[in-house]
PDB file of C-alpha atoms and ligand atoms in Angstrom:
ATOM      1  CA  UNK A   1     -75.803-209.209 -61.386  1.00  0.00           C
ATOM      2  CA  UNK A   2     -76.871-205.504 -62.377  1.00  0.00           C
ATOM      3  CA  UNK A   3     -78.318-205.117 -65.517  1.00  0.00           C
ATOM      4  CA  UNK A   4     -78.498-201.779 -67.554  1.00  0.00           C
ATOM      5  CA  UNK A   5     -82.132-201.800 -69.619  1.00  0.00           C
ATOM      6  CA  UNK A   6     -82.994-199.133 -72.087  1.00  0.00           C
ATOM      7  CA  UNK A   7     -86.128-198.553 -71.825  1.00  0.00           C
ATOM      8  CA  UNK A   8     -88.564-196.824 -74.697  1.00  0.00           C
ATOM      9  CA  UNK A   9     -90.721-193.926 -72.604  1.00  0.00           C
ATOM     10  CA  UNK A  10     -92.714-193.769 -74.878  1.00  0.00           C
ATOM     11  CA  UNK A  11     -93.809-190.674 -76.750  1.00  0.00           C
ATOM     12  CA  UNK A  12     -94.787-188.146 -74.259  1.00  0.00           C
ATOM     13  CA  UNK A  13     -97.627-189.038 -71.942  1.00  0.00           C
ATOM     14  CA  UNK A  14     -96.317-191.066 -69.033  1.00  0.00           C
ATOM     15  CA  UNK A  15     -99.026-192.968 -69.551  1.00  0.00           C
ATOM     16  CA  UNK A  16     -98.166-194.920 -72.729  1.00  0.00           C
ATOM     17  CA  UNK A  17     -95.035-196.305 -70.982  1.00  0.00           C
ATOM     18  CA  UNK A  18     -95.289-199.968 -71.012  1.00  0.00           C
ATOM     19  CA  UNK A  19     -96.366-202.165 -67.618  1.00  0.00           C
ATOM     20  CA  UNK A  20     -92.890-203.545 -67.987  1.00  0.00           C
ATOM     21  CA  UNK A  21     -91.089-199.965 -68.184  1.00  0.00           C
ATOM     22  CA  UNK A  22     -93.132-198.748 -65.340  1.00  0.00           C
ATOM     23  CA  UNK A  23     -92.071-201.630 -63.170  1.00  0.00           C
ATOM     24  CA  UNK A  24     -88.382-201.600 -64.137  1.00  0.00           C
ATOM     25  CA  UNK A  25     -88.658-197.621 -63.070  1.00  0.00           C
ATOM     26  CA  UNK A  26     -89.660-198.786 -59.634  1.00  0.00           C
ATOM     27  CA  UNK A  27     -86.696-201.140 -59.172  1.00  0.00           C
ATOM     28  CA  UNK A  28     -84.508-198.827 -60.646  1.00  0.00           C
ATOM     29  CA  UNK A  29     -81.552-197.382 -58.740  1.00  0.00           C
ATOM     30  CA  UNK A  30     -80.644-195.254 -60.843  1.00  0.00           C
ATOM     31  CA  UNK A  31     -82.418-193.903 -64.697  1.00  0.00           C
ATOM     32  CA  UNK A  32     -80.598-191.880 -67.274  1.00  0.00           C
ATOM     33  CA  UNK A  33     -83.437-189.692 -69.459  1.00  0.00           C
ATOM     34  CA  UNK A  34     -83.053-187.577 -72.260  1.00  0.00           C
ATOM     35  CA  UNK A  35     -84.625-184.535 -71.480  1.00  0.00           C
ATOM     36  CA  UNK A  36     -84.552-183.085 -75.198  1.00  0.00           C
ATOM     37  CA  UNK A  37     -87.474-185.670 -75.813  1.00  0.00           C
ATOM     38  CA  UNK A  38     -88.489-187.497 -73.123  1.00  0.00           C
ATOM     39  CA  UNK A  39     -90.698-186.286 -70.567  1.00  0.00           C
ATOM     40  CA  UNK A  40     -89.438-186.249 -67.122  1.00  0.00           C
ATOM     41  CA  UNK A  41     -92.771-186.628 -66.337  1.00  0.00           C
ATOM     42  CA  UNK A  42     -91.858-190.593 -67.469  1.00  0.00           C
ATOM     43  CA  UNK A  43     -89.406-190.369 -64.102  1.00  0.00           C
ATOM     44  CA  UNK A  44     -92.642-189.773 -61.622  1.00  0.00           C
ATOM     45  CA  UNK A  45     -92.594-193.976 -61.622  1.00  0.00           C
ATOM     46  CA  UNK A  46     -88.807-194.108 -59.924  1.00  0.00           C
ATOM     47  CA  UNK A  47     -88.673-194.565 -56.689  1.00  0.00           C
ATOM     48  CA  UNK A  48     -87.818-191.497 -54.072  1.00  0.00           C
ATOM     49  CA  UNK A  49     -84.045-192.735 -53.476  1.00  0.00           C
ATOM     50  CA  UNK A  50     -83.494-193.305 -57.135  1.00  0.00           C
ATOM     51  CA  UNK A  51     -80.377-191.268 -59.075  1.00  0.00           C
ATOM     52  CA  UNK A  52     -81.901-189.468 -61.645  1.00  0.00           C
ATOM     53  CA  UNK A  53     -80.569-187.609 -64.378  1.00  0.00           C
ATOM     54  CA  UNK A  54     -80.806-185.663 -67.746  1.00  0.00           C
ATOM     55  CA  UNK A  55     -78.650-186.677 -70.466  1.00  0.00           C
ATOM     56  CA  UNK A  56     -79.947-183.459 -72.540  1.00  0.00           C
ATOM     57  CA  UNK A  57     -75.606-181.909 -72.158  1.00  0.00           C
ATOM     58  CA  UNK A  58     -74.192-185.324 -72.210  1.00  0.00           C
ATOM     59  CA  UNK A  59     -72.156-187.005 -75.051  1.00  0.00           C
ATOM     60  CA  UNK A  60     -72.106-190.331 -76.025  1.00  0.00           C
ATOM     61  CA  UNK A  61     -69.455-190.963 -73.818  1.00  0.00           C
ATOM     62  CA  UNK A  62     -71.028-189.589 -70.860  1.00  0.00           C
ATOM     63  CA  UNK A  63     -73.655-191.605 -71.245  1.00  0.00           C
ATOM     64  CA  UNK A  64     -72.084-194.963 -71.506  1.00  0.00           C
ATOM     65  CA  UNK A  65     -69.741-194.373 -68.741  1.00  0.00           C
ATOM     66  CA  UNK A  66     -72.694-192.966 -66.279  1.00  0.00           C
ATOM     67  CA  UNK A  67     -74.413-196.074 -67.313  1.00  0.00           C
ATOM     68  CA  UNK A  68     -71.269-198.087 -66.750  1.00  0.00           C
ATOM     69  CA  UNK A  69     -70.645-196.148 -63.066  1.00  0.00           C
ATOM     70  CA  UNK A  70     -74.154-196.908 -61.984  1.00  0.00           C
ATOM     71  CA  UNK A  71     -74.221-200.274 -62.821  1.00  0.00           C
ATOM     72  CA  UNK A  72     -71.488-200.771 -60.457  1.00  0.00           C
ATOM     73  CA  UNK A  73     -73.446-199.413 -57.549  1.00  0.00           C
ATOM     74  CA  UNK A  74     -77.218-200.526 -58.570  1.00  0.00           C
ATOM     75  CA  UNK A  75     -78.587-204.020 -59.755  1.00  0.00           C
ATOM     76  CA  UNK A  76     -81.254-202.163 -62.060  1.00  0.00           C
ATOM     77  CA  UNK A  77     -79.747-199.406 -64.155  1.00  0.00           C
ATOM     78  CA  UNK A  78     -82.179-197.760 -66.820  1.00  0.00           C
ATOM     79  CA  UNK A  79     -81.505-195.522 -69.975  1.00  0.00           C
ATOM     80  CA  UNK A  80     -85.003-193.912 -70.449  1.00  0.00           C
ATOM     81  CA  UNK A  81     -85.272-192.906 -74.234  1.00  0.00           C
ATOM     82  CA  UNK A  82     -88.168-191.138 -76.330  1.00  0.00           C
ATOM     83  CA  UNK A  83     -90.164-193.530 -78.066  1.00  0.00           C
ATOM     84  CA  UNK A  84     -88.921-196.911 -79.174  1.00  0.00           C
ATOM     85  CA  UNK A  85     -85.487-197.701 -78.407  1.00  0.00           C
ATOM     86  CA  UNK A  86     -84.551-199.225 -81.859  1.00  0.00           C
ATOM     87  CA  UNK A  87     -85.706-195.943 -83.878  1.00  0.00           C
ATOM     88  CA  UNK A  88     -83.142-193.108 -83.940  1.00  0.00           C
ATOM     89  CA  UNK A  89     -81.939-193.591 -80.789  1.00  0.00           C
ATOM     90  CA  UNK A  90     -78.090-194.421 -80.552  1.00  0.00           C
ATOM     91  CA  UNK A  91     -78.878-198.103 -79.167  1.00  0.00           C
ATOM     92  CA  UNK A  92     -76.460-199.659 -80.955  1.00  0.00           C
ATOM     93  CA  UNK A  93     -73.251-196.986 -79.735  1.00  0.00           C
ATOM     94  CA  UNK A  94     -74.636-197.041 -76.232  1.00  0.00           C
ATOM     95  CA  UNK A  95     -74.822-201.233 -76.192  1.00  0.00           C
ATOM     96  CA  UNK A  96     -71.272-201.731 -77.399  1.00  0.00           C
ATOM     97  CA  UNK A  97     -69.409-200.341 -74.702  1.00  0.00           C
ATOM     98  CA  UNK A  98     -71.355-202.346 -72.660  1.00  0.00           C
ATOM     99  CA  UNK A  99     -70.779-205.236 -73.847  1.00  0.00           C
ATOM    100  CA  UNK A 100     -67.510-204.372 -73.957  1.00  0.00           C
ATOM    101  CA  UNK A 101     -67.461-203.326 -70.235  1.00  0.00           C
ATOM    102  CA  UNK A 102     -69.446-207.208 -69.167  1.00  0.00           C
ATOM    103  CA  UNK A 103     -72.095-205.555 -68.386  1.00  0.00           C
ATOM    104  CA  UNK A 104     -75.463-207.125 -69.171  1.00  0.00           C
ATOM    105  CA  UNK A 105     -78.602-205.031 -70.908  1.00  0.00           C
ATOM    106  CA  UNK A 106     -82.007-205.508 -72.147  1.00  0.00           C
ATOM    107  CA  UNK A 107     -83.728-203.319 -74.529  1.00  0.00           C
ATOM    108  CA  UNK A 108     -87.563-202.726 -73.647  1.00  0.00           C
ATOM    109  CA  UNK A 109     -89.911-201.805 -76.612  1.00  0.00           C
ATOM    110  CA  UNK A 110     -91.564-198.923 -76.092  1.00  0.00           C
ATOM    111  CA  UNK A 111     -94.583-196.709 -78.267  1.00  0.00           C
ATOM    112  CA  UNK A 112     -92.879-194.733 -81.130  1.00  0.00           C
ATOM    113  CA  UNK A 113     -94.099-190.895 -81.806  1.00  0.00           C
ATOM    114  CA  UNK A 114     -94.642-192.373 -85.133  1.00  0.00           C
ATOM    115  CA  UNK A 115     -97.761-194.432 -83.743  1.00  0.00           C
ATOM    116  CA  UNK A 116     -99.179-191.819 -81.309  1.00  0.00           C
ATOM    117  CA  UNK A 117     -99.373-189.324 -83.936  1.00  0.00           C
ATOM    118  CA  UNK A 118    -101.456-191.473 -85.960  1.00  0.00           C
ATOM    119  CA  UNK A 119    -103.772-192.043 -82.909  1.00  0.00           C
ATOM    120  CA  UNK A 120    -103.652-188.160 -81.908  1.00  0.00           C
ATOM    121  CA  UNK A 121    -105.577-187.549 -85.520  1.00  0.00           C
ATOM    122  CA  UNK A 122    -107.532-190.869 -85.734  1.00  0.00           C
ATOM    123  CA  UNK A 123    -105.699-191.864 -88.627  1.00  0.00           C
ATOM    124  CA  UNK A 124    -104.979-195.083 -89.811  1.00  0.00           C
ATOM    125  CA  UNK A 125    -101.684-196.149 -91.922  1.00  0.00           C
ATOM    126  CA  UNK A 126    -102.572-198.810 -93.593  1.00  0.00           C
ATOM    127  CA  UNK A 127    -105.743-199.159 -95.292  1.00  0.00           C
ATOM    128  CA  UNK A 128    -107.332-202.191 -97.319  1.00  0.00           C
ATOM    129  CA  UNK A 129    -106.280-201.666-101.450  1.00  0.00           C
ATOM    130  CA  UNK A 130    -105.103-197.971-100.327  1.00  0.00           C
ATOM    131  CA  UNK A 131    -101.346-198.866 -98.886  1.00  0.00           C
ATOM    132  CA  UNK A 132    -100.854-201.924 -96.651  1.00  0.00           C
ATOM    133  CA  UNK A 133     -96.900-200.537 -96.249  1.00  0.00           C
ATOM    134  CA  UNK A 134     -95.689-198.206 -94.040  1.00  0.00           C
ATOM    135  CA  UNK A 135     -92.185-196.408 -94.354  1.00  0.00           C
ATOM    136  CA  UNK A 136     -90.447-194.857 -91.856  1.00  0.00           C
ATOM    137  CA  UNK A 137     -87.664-192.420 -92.544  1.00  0.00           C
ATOM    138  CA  UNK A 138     -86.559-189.030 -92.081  1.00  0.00           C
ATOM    139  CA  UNK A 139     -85.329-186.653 -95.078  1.00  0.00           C
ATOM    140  CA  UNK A 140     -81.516-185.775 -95.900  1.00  0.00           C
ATOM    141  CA  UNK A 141     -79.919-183.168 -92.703  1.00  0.00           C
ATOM    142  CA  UNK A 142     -77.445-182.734 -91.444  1.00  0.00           C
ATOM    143  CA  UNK A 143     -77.225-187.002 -91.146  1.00  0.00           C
ATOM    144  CA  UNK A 144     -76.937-188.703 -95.043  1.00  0.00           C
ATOM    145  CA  UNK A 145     -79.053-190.638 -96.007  1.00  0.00           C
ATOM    146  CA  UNK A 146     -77.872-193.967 -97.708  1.00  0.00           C
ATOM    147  CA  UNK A 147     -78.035-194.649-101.161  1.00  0.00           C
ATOM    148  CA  UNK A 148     -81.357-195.282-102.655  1.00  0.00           C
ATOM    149  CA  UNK A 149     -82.978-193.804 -99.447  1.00  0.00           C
ATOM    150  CA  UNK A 150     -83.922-190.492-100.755  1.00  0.00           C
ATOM    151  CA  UNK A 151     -87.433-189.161 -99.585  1.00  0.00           C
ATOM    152  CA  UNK A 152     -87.683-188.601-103.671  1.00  0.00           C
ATOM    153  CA  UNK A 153     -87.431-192.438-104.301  1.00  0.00           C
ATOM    154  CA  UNK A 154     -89.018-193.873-101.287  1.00  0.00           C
ATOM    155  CA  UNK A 155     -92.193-191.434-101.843  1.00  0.00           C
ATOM    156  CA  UNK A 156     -92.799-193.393-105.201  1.00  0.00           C
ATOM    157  CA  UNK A 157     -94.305-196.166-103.269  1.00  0.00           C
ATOM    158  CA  UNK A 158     -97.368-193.685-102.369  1.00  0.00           C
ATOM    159  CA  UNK A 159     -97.222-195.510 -99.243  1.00  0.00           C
ATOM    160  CA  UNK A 160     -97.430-194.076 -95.827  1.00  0.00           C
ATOM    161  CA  UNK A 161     -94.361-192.314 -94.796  1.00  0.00           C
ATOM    162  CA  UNK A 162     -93.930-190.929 -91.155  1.00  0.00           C
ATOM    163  CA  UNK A 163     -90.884-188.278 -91.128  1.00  0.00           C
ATOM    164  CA  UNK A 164     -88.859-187.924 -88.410  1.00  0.00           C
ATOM    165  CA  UNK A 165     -86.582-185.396 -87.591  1.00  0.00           C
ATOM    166  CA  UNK A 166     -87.561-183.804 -90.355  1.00  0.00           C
ATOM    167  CA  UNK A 167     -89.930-180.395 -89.041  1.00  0.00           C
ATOM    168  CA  UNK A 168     -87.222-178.011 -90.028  1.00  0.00           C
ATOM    169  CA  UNK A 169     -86.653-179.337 -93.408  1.00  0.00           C
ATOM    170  CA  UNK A 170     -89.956-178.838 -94.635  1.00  0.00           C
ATOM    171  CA  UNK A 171     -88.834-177.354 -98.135  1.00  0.00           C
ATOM    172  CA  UNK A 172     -87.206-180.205 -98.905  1.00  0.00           C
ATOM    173  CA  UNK A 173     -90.252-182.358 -98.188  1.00  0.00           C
ATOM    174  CA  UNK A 174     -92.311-180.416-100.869  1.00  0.00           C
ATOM    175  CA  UNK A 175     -89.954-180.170-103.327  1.00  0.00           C
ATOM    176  CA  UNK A 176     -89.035-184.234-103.171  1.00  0.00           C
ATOM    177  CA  UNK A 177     -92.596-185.329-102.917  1.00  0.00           C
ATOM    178  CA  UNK A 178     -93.696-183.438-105.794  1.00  0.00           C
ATOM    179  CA  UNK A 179     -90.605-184.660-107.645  1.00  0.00           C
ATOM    180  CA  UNK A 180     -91.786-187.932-106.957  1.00  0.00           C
ATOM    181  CA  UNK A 181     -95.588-187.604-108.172  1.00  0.00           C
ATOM    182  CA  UNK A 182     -97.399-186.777-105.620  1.00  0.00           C
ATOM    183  CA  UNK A 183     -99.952-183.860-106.035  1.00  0.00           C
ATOM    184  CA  UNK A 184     -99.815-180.385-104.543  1.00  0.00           C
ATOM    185  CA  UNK A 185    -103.042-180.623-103.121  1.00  0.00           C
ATOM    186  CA  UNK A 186    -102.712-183.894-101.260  1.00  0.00           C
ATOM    187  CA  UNK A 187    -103.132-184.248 -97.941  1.00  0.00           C
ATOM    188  CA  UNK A 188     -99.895-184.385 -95.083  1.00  0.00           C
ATOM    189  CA  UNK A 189    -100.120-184.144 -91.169  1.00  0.00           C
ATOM    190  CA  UNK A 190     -97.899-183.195 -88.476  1.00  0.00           C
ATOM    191  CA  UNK A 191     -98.281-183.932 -84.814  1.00  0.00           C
ATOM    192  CA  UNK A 192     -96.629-182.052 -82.353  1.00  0.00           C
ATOM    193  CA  UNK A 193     -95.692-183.208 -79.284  1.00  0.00           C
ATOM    194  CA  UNK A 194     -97.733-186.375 -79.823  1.00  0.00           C
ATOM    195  CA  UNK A 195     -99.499-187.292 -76.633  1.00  0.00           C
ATOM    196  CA  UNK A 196     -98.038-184.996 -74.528  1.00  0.00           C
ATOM    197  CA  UNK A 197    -100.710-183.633 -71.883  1.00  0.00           C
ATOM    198  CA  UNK A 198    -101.515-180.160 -72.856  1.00  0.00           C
ATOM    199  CA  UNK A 199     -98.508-179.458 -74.994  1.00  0.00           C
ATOM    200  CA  UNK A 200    -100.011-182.080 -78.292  1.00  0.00           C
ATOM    201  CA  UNK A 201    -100.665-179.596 -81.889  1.00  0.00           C
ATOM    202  CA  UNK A 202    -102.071-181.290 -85.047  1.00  0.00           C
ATOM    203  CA  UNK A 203    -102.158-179.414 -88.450  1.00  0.00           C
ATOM    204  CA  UNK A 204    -103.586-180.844 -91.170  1.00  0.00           C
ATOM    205  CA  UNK A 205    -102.533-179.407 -94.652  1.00  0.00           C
ATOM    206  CA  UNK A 206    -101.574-179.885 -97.748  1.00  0.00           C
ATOM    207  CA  UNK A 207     -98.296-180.552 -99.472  1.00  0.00           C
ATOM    208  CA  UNK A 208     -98.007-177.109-100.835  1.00  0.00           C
ATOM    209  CA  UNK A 209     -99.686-175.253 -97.522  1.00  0.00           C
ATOM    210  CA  UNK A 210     -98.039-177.376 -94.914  1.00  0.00           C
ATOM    211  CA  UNK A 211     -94.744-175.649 -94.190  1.00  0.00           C
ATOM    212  CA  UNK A 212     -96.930-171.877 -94.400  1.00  0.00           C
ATOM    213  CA  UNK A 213     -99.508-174.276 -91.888  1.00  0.00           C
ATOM    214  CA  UNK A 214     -96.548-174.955 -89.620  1.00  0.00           C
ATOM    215  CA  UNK A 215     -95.340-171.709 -89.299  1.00  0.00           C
ATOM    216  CA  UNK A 216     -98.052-169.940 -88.312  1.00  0.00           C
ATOM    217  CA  UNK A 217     -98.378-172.921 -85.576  1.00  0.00           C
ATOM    218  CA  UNK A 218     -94.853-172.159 -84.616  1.00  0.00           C
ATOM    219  CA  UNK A 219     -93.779-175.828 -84.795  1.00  0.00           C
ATOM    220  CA  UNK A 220     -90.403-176.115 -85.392  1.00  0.00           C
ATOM    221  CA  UNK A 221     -89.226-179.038 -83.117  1.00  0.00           C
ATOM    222  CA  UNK A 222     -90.420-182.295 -81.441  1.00  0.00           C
ATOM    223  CA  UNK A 223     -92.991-182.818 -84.646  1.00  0.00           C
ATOM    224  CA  UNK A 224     -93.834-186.037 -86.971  1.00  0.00           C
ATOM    225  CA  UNK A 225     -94.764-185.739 -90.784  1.00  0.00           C
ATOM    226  CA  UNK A 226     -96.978-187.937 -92.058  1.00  0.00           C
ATOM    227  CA  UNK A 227     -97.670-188.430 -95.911  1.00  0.00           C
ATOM    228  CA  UNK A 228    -100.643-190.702 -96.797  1.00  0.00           C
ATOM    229  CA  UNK A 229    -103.181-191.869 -99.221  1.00  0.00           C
ATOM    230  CA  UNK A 230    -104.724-192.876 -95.856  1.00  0.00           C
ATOM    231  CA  UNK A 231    -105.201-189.238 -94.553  1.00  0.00           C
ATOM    232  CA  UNK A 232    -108.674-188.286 -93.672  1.00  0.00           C
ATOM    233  CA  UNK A 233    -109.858-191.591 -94.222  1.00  0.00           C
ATOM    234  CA  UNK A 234    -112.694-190.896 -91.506  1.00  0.00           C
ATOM    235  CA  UNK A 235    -114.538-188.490 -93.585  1.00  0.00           C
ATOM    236  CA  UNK A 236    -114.474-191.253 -96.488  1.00  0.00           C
ATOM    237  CA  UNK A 237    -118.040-192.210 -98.151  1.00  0.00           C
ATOM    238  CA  UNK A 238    -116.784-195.253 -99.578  1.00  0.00           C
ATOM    239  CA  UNK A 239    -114.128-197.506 -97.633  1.00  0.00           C
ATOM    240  CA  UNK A 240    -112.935-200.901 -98.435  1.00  0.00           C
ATOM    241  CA  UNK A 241    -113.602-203.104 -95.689  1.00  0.00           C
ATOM    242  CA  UNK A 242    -110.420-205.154 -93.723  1.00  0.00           C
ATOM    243  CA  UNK A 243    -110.686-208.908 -95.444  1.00  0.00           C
ATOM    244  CA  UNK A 244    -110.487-209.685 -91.212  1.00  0.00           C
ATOM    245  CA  UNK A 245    -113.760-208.598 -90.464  1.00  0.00           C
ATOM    246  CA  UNK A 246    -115.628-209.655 -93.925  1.00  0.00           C
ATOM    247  CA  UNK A 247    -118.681-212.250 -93.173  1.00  0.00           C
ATOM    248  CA  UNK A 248    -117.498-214.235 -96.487  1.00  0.00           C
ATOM    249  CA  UNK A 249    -113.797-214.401 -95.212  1.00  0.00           C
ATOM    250  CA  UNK A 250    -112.285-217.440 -93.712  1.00  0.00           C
ATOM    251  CA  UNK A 251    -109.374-217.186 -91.267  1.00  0.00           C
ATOM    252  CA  UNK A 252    -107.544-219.173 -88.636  1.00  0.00           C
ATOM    253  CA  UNK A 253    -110.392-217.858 -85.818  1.00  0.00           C
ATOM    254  CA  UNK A 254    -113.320-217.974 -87.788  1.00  0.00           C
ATOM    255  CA  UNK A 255    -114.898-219.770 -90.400  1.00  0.00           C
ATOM    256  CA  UNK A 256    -117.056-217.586 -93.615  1.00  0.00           C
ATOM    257  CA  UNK A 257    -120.916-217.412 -93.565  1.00  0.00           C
ATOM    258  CA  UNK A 258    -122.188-218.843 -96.808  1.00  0.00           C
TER     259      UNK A 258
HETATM  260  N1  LIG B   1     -87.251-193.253 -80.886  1.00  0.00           N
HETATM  261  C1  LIG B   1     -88.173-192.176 -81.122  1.00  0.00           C
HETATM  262  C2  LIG B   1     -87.702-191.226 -82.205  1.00  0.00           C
HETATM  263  C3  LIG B   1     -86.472-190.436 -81.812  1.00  0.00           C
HETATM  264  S1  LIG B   1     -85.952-189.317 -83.020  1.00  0.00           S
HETATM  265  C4  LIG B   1     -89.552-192.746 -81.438  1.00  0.00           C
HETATM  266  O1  LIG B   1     -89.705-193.959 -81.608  1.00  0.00           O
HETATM  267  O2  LIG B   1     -90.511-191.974 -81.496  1.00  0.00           O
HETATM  268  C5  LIG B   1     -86.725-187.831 -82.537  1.00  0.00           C
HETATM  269  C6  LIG B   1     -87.837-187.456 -83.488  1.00  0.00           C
HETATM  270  O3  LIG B   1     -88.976-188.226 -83.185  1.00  0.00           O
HETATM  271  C7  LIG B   1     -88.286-186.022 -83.430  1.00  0.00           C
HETATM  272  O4  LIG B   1     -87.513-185.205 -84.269  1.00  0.00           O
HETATM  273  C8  LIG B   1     -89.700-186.110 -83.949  1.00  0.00           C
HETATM  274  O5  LIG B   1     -89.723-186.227 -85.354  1.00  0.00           O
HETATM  275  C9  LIG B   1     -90.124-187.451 -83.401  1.00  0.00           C
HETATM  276  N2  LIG B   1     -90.847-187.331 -82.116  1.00  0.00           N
HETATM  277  C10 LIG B   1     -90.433-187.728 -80.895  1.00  0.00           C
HETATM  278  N3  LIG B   1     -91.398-187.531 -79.977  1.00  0.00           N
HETATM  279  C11 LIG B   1     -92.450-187.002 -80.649  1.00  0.00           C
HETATM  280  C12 LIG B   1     -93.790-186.635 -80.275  1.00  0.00           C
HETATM  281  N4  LIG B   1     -94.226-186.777 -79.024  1.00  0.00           N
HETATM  282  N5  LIG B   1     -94.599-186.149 -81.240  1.00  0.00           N
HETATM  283  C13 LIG B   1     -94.193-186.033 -82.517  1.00  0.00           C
HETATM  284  N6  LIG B   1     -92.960-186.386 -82.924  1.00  0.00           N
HETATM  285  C14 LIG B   1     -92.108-186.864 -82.010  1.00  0.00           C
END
């Protein structure tokens, strides 16, 4: 029975594919990547026979009826997408007409952009009594955004945010984060082409400097935002410590010291 998996590549480096994407690669007879975002480094796991193509000029409906052709031929079909599968990725359209077709599929989880831009800068998104909540969204494009989902309301939280698909709308970033309290002066980040080998640009800035920041960079594509009271937590003198890893803290694995 032939099985059509879409598969998260990861962000960039072939690397931080999972042990479970890199197998399926090898079985694979044939792997669908999107060559806007995904590396086709990620392909360097397929075997020598396998069919592999870009999906970069394809529309939806190419893609679910290459998918669909494939499976007919090959037991292990793959869709290879940039990061996680569930974020921003068209799972749902590409699924449907598979089901609708018979034809079995698996998603495989895979490391989001959002995550390996937080490791390219050593930050960390949640912090104890700082934010413990993480939000991630993308501003108002060309796609709407639902109701009660704009950057201006969820940015009163003063949570973490990680913006997708949001580079080229910087603007629109200052304006609705100072709309929504936050200070000029505090701190954003944006990670381009998060763990990519050689290609990977981090500019730290601040809200009002960012977008000046960014286009002296020339990053215009392929970059995450990240707004955080969390930002530059390294360089912190005074850090409140995880409840985890305090001595007078009991928990499941360890009992407090007295
Ligand atoms: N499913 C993907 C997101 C796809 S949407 C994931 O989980 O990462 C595409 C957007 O993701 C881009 O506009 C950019 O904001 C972000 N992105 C993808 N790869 C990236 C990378 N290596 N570094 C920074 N941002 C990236």
């Amino acid at each position: 029975m032939s099985k059509v998996y879409f598969v998260g590549a990861g962000p960039g480096d072939p690397e931080l594919i999972t042990v479970k994407g890199q197998r399926l690669l090898r079985e694979a007879g044939a792997v669908l990547f999107a060559g806007s975002l995904v590396s086709e480094a990620c392909t360097r796991w397929a075997s020598q026979t396998c069919d592999v193509a870009d999906s970069k000029g394809m529309t939806l409906e190419d893609i679910t009826s290459w998918l669909i052709e494939k499976a007919a031929k090959h037991e292990v079909v793959i869709r290879l997408q940039t990061g996680d599968p569930s974020l921003y990725g068209a799972l749902i359209e590409m699924v449907q007409p598979l089901d609708a077709a018979g034809i079995e599929s698996e998603v495989v989880a895979g490391v989001s952009s959002a995550f390996a831009s937080a490791a390219a800068a050593c930050e960390s998104l949640t912090l104890p009594e700082v934010t413990q909540t993480v939000i991630l969204t993308r501003v108002e494009g060309r796609t709407p955004m639902p109701e009660g989902e704009s950057l201006r309301e969820l940015a009163q939280h003063k949570s973490t945010m990680c913006l997708f698909l949001s580079i080229t709308l910087l603007k629109k970033v200052q304006t609705e984060l100072l709309a929504a309290g936050w200070n000029a002066d505090d701190p954003i980040l944006v990670v381009q082409k998060a763990s990519w080998p050689n290609e990977e640009k981090i500019v730290r800035g601040t809200i009002a400097d960012i977008r000046d920041k960014c286009k002296a960079e020339k990053i215009a594509a392929q970059a995450m935002i990240v707004i955080s009271p969390t930002l530059g937590a390294r360089d912190w003198k005074e850090l409140k410590r995880s409840k985890l890893y305090d001595a007078s803290f009991t928990h499941r694995f360890r009992k407090a010291e007295k």
